[in-house]
Short mmCIF file of C-alpha atoms and ligand atoms in Angstrom, two decimals:
data_model
loop_
_atom_site.label_atom_id
_atom_site.label_comp_id
_atom_site.label_asym_id
_atom_site.label_seq_id
_atom_site.Cartn_x
_atom_site.Cartn_y
_atom_site.Cartn_z
CA MET V 835 -52.38 73.90 1.07
CA LYS V 836 -53.82 70.51 0.17
CA LYS V 837 -57.60 70.50 0.44
CA ILE V 838 -59.29 68.06 2.79
CA ASN V 839 -61.65 65.61 1.12
CA PHE V 840 -65.34 65.49 1.90
CA ALA V 841 -66.27 65.25 -1.78
CA SER V 842 -66.50 61.52 -2.18
CA ASP V 843 -65.35 58.15 -0.95
CA ASN V 844 -63.90 57.91 -4.47
CA TYR V 845 -61.37 60.59 -3.48
CA ALA V 846 -60.02 58.31 -0.74
CA GLY V 847 -56.81 56.39 -1.23
CA VAL V 848 -56.30 52.65 -1.09
CA HIS V 849 -56.42 50.94 2.28
CA PRO V 850 -52.86 49.85 3.22
CA GLU V 851 -53.93 46.18 3.65
CA VAL V 852 -55.45 46.27 0.17
CA MET V 853 -52.27 47.78 -1.24
CA GLN V 854 -50.26 45.03 0.44
CA ALA V 855 -52.55 42.41 -1.11
CA ILE V 856 -52.00 43.91 -4.55
CA CYS V 857 -48.23 43.77 -4.01
CA ALA V 858 -48.45 40.20 -2.72
CA ALA V 859 -50.38 39.20 -5.86
CA ASN V 860 -47.54 40.61 -7.94
CA LYS V 861 -45.31 37.56 -7.64
CA GLY V 862 -44.54 36.37 -11.13
CA PRO V 863 -47.10 35.27 -13.67
CA ALA V 864 -50.58 33.89 -13.02
CA VAL V 865 -53.31 32.55 -15.28
CA ALA V 866 -55.10 35.47 -16.99
CA TYR V 867 -58.82 36.34 -17.31
CA GLY V 868 -59.84 34.93 -13.93
CA GLY V 869 -58.28 31.48 -14.07
CA ASP V 870 -55.94 32.33 -11.18
CA ASP V 871 -55.97 31.25 -7.54
CA ALA V 872 -56.76 34.70 -6.13
CA THR V 873 -59.92 34.90 -8.23
CA GLU V 874 -61.06 31.47 -7.08
CA ALA V 875 -60.39 32.45 -3.46
CA ALA V 876 -62.35 35.71 -3.80
CA ILE V 877 -65.27 33.86 -5.43
CA GLN V 878 -65.29 31.55 -2.41
CA GLN V 879 -65.27 34.56 -0.07
CA PHE V 880 -68.45 35.83 -1.71
CA LYS V 881 -70.05 32.40 -1.27
CA HIS V 882 -69.06 32.54 2.40
CA HIS V 883 -70.74 35.93 2.87
CA LEU V 884 -73.76 35.54 0.58
CA GLY V 885 -74.47 31.81 0.37
CA ASN V 886 -73.14 28.91 -1.62
CA HIS V 887 -75.34 29.68 -4.60
CA ALA V 888 -73.85 33.19 -5.05
CA GLU V 889 -71.91 33.46 -8.30
CA ALA V 890 -69.41 36.34 -8.37
CA PHE V 891 -67.93 38.01 -11.46
CA PHE V 892 -65.38 40.78 -11.11
CA VAL V 893 -65.52 43.96 -13.15
CA PHE V 894 -63.68 47.28 -13.32
CA ASN V 895 -66.19 49.82 -12.06
CA GLY V 896 -69.64 50.50 -10.69
CA THR V 897 -71.22 51.68 -13.91
CA GLY V 898 -69.91 48.55 -15.60
CA ALA V 899 -71.34 46.41 -12.80
CA ASN V 900 -74.77 48.03 -12.96
CA VAL V 901 -75.06 48.09 -16.72
CA SER V 902 -73.77 44.54 -17.14
CA ALA V 903 -76.18 43.34 -14.45
CA LEU V 904 -79.07 45.00 -16.29
CA CYS V 905 -77.91 43.42 -19.56
CA ALA V 906 -78.31 40.02 -17.91
CA MET V 907 -81.72 40.89 -16.47
CA THR V 908 -83.57 42.44 -19.39
CA GLN V 909 -84.51 41.94 -23.01
CA SER V 910 -84.74 44.89 -25.37
CA HIS V 911 -88.48 45.37 -24.86
CA GLU V 912 -88.16 45.38 -21.08
CA ALA V 913 -87.71 48.21 -18.59
CA VAL V 914 -86.07 48.90 -15.25
CA ILE V 915 -87.98 50.75 -12.54
CA CYS V 916 -85.71 52.95 -10.40
CA ALA V 917 -85.55 56.13 -8.35
CA GLU V 918 -85.58 59.39 -10.31
CA LYS V 919 -82.11 60.21 -8.93
CA ALA V 920 -80.69 56.67 -9.09
CA HIS V 921 -77.06 56.45 -10.20
CA ILE V 922 -78.16 54.43 -13.24
CA GLN V 923 -80.42 57.34 -14.25
CA VAL V 924 -78.38 60.44 -13.46
CA ASP V 925 -74.73 59.41 -13.31
CA GLU V 926 -74.13 56.76 -15.95
CA CYS V 927 -74.36 58.98 -19.02
CA GLY V 928 -77.19 56.95 -20.52
CA ALA V 929 -75.12 53.74 -20.49
CA PRO V 930 -78.05 51.56 -19.33
CA GLU V 931 -80.07 52.79 -22.32
CA LYS V 932 -77.16 52.54 -24.77
CA ILE V 933 -75.51 49.32 -23.61
CA ALA V 934 -78.29 47.35 -21.90
CA GLY V 935 -80.75 48.84 -24.39
CA CYS V 936 -83.47 49.13 -21.80
CA LYS V 937 -85.78 51.94 -20.82
CA LEU V 938 -85.67 53.31 -17.28
CA LEU V 939 -89.02 54.03 -15.65
CA LEU V 940 -88.56 56.64 -12.95
CA VAL V 941 -90.18 56.72 -9.55
CA PRO V 942 -90.19 59.73 -7.22
CA ALA V 943 -88.11 58.99 -4.14
CA THR V 944 -88.14 60.56 -0.71
CA HIS V 945 -84.62 60.58 0.73
CA GLY V 946 -83.55 58.46 -2.24
CA LYS V 947 -85.86 55.54 -1.44
CA ILE V 948 -88.61 54.23 -3.68
CA THR V 949 -91.80 52.66 -2.39
CA VAL V 950 -94.28 50.06 -3.54
CA GLU V 951 -96.81 52.84 -4.27
CA GLY V 952 -94.34 54.59 -6.57
CA ILE V 953 -93.43 51.39 -8.36
CA GLN V 954 -97.09 50.44 -8.74
CA ALA V 955 -97.71 53.66 -10.67
CA GLN V 956 -95.09 52.61 -13.25
CA LEU V 957 -96.38 49.09 -13.57
CA GLN V 958 -98.71 49.73 -16.47
CA ARG V 959 -100.06 47.93 -19.50
CA MET V 960 -98.36 44.64 -18.74
CA GLY V 961 -98.93 42.32 -21.69
CA ASP V 962 -99.68 45.23 -24.03
CA GLN V 963 -97.54 44.82 -27.15
CA HIS V 964 -97.37 48.60 -27.60
CA TYR V 965 -95.87 49.33 -24.19
CA VAL V 966 -92.44 48.64 -22.71
CA GLN V 967 -92.65 45.79 -20.19
CA ALA V 968 -91.31 46.37 -16.67
CA ARG V 969 -88.96 43.55 -15.69
CA VAL V 970 -86.60 44.84 -12.99
CA ILE V 971 -86.78 46.98 -9.88
CA SER V 972 -83.39 48.56 -9.19
CA ILE V 973 -82.64 50.07 -5.79
CA SER V 974 -79.44 51.49 -4.33
CA GLN V 975 -78.37 50.35 -0.86
CA SER V 976 -77.17 52.65 0.61
CA THR V 977 -78.93 55.24 -1.54
CA GLU V 978 -77.49 58.18 -3.44
CA TYR V 979 -78.71 60.33 -0.51
CA GLY V 980 -76.80 58.41 2.13
CA THR V 981 -79.94 56.78 3.45
CA VAL V 982 -80.43 53.07 4.01
CA TYR V 983 -83.54 50.98 3.30
CA THR V 984 -84.60 49.28 6.53
CA LEU V 985 -85.10 45.51 6.51
CA ASP V 986 -88.87 46.08 6.65
CA GLU V 987 -88.73 48.37 3.62
CA LEU V 988 -86.67 45.79 1.74
CA ARG V 989 -89.11 43.03 2.73
CA GLU V 990 -92.00 45.02 1.32
CA LEU V 991 -90.22 45.71 -1.98
CA SER V 992 -89.23 42.07 -2.26
CA ALA V 993 -92.78 40.81 -1.70
CA PHE V 994 -94.05 43.25 -4.33
CA ALA V 995 -91.41 42.20 -6.85
CA LYS V 996 -92.21 38.52 -6.34
CA THR V 997 -95.95 39.05 -6.63
CA HIS V 998 -95.52 40.90 -9.92
CA GLY V 999 -92.84 38.69 -11.44
CA LEU V 1000 -90.18 41.42 -11.34
CA TYR V 1001 -86.47 40.87 -10.71
CA LEU V 1002 -84.68 42.87 -8.05
CA HIS V 1003 -81.34 44.51 -8.80
CA MET V 1004 -79.43 46.14 -5.96
CA ASP V 1005 -76.81 48.78 -6.70
CA GLY V 1006 -74.57 47.99 -3.75
CA ALA V 1007 -71.76 50.40 -4.54
CA ARG V 1008 -72.00 51.16 -0.80
CA ILE V 1009 -73.60 47.99 0.52
CA ALA V 1010 -70.90 47.72 3.18
CA ASN V 1011 -72.03 51.07 4.61
CA ALA V 1012 -75.62 49.83 4.56
CA ALA V 1013 -74.71 46.62 6.41
CA ALA V 1014 -72.76 48.60 8.99
CA SER V 1015 -75.67 50.99 9.42
CA LEU V 1016 -78.25 48.21 9.79
CA GLN V 1017 -75.90 46.23 12.04
CA THR V 1018 -76.57 43.15 10.02
CA ASP V 1019 -74.65 40.90 7.68
CA LEU V 1020 -74.62 41.02 3.89
CA LYS V 1021 -76.57 37.79 3.54
CA THR V 1022 -79.49 39.11 5.58
CA ILE V 1023 -79.81 42.19 3.38
CA ILE V 1024 -79.71 40.10 0.21
CA GLU V 1025 -82.17 37.50 1.46
CA VAL V 1026 -84.65 39.94 2.94
CA ALA V 1027 -84.62 42.03 -0.26
CA GLY V 1028 -84.87 38.95 -2.47
CA VAL V 1029 -82.02 40.27 -4.58
CA ASP V 1030 -81.54 38.53 -7.94
CA VAL V 1031 -78.42 40.41 -8.95
CA LEU V 1032 -76.20 42.59 -6.79
CA SER V 1033 -73.61 45.16 -7.87
CA PHE V 1034 -71.12 44.87 -5.01
CA GLY V 1035 -68.88 47.85 -4.39
CA GLY V 1036 -65.22 47.63 -3.54
CA THR V 1037 -63.78 50.93 -4.74
CA LYS V 1038 -65.59 53.15 -2.24
CA ASN V 1039 -64.67 50.85 0.62
CA GLY V 1040 -60.89 50.91 0.39
CA MET V 1041 -60.05 49.15 -2.85
CA MET V 1042 -57.96 50.72 -5.60
CA MET V 1043 -60.58 49.70 -8.15
CA GLY V 1044 -62.89 46.83 -8.85
CA GLU V 1045 -66.49 45.82 -8.24
CA ALA V 1046 -68.34 42.54 -8.44
CA VAL V 1047 -71.57 41.44 -10.05
CA ILE V 1048 -73.13 38.77 -7.85
CA PHE V 1049 -75.88 36.50 -9.10
CA LEU V 1050 -78.17 35.10 -6.45
CA ASN V 1051 -80.50 33.93 -9.20
CA PRO V 1052 -78.36 31.39 -11.10
CA LEU V 1053 -80.59 31.40 -14.20
CA LEU V 1054 -79.65 35.02 -14.87
CA ALA V 1055 -75.92 34.19 -14.69
CA LYS V 1056 -76.05 31.83 -17.67
CA SER V 1057 -74.63 34.21 -20.28
CA PHE V 1058 -72.78 36.58 -18.00
CA LEU V 1059 -69.27 35.49 -19.01
CA TYR V 1060 -70.08 36.69 -22.53
CA ILE V 1061 -71.94 39.82 -21.43
CA ARG V 1062 -68.99 40.90 -19.28
CA LYS V 1063 -66.59 40.49 -22.20
CA GLN V 1064 -68.89 42.30 -24.64
CA ASN V 1065 -69.20 45.14 -22.14
CA MET V 1066 -65.40 45.41 -21.96
CA GLN V 1067 -65.39 44.61 -18.23
CA LEU V 1068 -63.25 41.47 -18.38
CA ALA V 1069 -59.87 42.15 -16.77
CA SER V 1070 -57.00 40.14 -18.20
CA LYS V 1071 -54.94 40.55 -15.01
CA MET V 1072 -57.98 39.82 -12.88
CA ARG V 1073 -55.92 38.63 -9.92
CA PHE V 1074 -55.24 42.25 -8.98
CA ILE V 1075 -58.97 42.91 -8.52
CA SER V 1076 -59.59 39.54 -6.87
CA ALA V 1077 -56.74 39.92 -4.39
CA GLN V 1078 -58.30 43.16 -3.18
CA PHE V 1079 -61.69 41.52 -2.58
CA GLN V 1080 -59.98 38.60 -0.91
CA VAL V 1081 -58.38 40.77 1.75
CA LEU V 1082 -61.44 42.98 2.13
CA LEU V 1083 -63.74 40.01 2.75
CA SER V 1084 -61.47 37.49 4.46
CA ASN V 1085 -61.64 39.35 7.75
CA ASP V 1086 -63.79 42.28 8.88
CA LEU V 1087 -61.89 44.87 6.88
CA TRP V 1088 -64.91 45.63 4.68
CA LEU V 1089 -67.08 46.14 7.75
CA ASN V 1090 -64.53 48.09 9.78
CA ASN V 1091 -63.95 50.46 6.86
CA ALA V 1092 -67.68 51.04 6.49
CA HIS V 1093 -68.21 51.44 10.25
CA HIS V 1094 -65.50 54.06 10.36
CA ALA V 1095 -66.91 56.02 7.41
CA ASN V 1096 -70.40 55.92 8.92
CA ALA V 1097 -69.16 56.95 12.37
CA MET V 1098 -67.34 59.91 10.84
CA ALA V 1099 -70.55 60.99 9.10
CA GLN V 1100 -72.38 60.87 12.44
CA HIS V 1101 -69.64 62.94 14.02
CA MET V 1102 -69.87 65.51 11.23
CA ALA V 1103 -73.68 65.66 11.44
CA GLN V 1104 -73.52 66.16 15.20
CA GLY V 1105 -71.19 69.12 14.76
CA LEU V 1106 -73.13 70.71 11.91
CA ARG V 1107 -76.47 70.44 13.71
CA LYS V 1108 -75.15 72.94 16.27
CA ILE V 1109 -74.69 75.60 13.59
CA ASN V 1110 -77.84 77.67 13.07
CA SER V 1111 -77.26 78.58 9.44
CA ILE V 1112 -76.83 74.93 8.40
CA HIS V 1113 -79.77 72.62 7.86
CA ILE V 1114 -79.26 68.88 7.34
CA THR V 1115 -81.76 67.72 4.72
CA GLN V 1116 -81.53 63.91 4.69
CA PRO V 1117 -81.34 61.31 7.44
CA VAL V 1118 -77.68 60.44 8.00
CA ASP V 1119 -77.78 56.64 7.88
CA ALA V 1120 -74.49 55.87 6.15
CA ASN V 1121 -71.50 57.97 5.05
CA ALA V 1122 -73.04 61.04 3.45
CA ILE V 1123 -74.43 64.28 4.83
CA PHE V 1124 -76.63 66.55 2.76
CA ALA V 1125 -77.01 70.07 4.06
CA ILE V 1126 -78.29 73.45 3.01
CA MET V 1127 -75.88 76.26 3.86
CA PRO V 1128 -75.42 79.89 2.78
CA THR V 1129 -73.60 80.27 -0.54
CA THR V 1130 -71.03 82.61 1.03
CA LEU V 1131 -70.18 79.88 3.53
CA ILE V 1132 -69.87 77.30 0.75
CA GLU V 1133 -67.45 79.60 -1.08
CA LYS V 1134 -65.29 80.06 2.00
CA LEU V 1135 -65.24 76.38 2.92
CA HIS V 1136 -64.36 75.48 -0.66
CA THR V 1137 -60.99 77.17 -0.23
CA ARG V 1138 -59.96 74.47 2.26
CA TYR V 1139 -62.25 71.49 1.61
CA HIS V 1140 -63.42 69.44 -1.35
CA PHE V 1141 -67.18 68.85 -1.35
CA HIS V 1142 -69.91 68.91 -3.97
CA VAL V 1143 -72.71 71.40 -4.36
CA TRP V 1144 -75.53 68.94 -4.92
CA ASP V 1145 -78.37 71.32 -5.73
CA GLU V 1146 -77.32 74.85 -6.62
CA ARG V 1147 -80.90 76.11 -6.51
CA LEU V 1148 -81.29 75.04 -2.89
CA SER V 1149 -77.68 75.74 -1.93
CA GLU V 1150 -77.52 72.10 -0.84
CA VAL V 1151 -74.17 70.37 -0.52
CA ARG V 1152 -73.05 66.77 -0.13
CA LEU V 1153 -70.34 65.94 2.35
CA MET V 1154 -69.00 62.43 2.23
CA THR V 1155 -66.76 60.48 4.58
CA SER V 1156 -64.69 57.40 3.88
CA PHE V 1157 -62.55 54.77 5.56
CA ASP V 1158 -59.66 57.20 5.84
CA THR V 1159 -61.53 60.30 7.08
CA LYS V 1160 -59.95 61.64 10.26
CA LYS V 1161 -61.89 63.00 13.21
CA GLU V 1162 -59.57 66.05 13.31
CA GLU V 1163 -60.49 66.86 9.71
CA ILE V 1164 -64.16 66.92 10.63
CA ASP V 1165 -63.52 68.98 13.74
CA ALA V 1166 -61.61 71.51 11.63
CA PHE V 1167 -64.46 71.67 9.09
CA VAL V 1168 -67.10 72.19 11.78
CA ARG V 1169 -64.94 74.82 13.51
CA ASP V 1170 -64.41 76.69 10.23
CA ALA V 1171 -68.10 76.48 9.38
CA ALA V 1172 -69.08 77.80 12.81
CA GLN V 1173 -66.64 80.70 12.52
C1 PLP K 1579 -74.86 54.64 -6.08
C2 PLP K 1579 -73.67 54.45 -6.97
N1 PLP K 1579 -73.63 53.40 -7.80
C3 PLP K 1579 -72.57 53.13 -8.57
C4 PLP K 1579 -71.46 53.95 -8.54
C5 PLP K 1579 -70.24 53.55 -9.31
O1 PLP K 1579 -69.84 54.34 -10.30
P1 PLP K 1579 -68.43 54.27 -11.05
O2 PLP K 1579 -68.75 53.82 -12.43
O3 PLP K 1579 -67.94 55.66 -10.99
O4 PLP K 1579 -67.53 53.29 -10.36
C6 PLP K 1579 -71.46 55.10 -7.74
C7 PLP K 1579 -70.30 56.01 -7.75
O5 PLP K 1579 -70.31 57.12 -7.35
C8 PLP K 1579 -72.58 55.34 -6.92
O6 PLP K 1579 -72.62 56.39 -6.11
#
């Protein structure tokens, strides 16, 4: 029997409209390396959503987006302040250190969110030639724990970054889920947070593959064409990434997909909260549920469902929903867990 996916939104397939767009882009030749019409149209879509000054560059994957963004934001003696469990710290195999050549300064995070107090503690010895110089704050929206920074929290981080001359990078692998959760548009999130560079996720929101690096601070974009190429993130047949973004952003597909994934997470959380032996550990703001459950239950559920054990010590699992999660799949999971 095929297992049902609650492991990751990366397990999900491609949204049918996105697949159609890929097929439609497959009509004969087109200019390579981003000189094609679909790429220009997708760049314009990003301007529509994020403001005319937004400069979009398409890349293959999220790690490539984050690392390339950090390459553009730091020099070799500079550091990035981020959450101790940020994707750039725990899930990119040291690529920021190897490729961007920058040190990561880690901040403890409650429910995946960092605070001004935490950042302040890492902001040391500025101007001291012996000490690495903090240059960037990197936050994930939504976070690795499925939580979402509120607009007030973003405002506070932004004010702090500006006061201390730090850039703000947002890992928006799931920014669509954050926008759906906050019931606001993408531009509001970016403006309130004072984002300089955004890694914009497509893969987890219904695309086959592809992410974008968006510069809201045009000075930082100056060398990005070359950085992207050096980082091996320049797609020759770029139109097939661009066409996916075009369809995702040209109507509300991006938002509808995210709304659905978030709603499914709420439905799952509601069901699991009724089961005494299961304890939900993080606020469910977006499309992930973290829960502690007995190991025997995890073993049994693993025979029918894909999901990750997040923290073996705590017996904590991560359940994730996506644009194609079905309500019946969740109902079956909750029923099996209850039994
Ligand atoms: C917060 C976050 N950022 C970035 C990524 C993108 O990573 P990848 O390089 O696998 O596309 C992920 C993927 O799981 C993620 O969860």
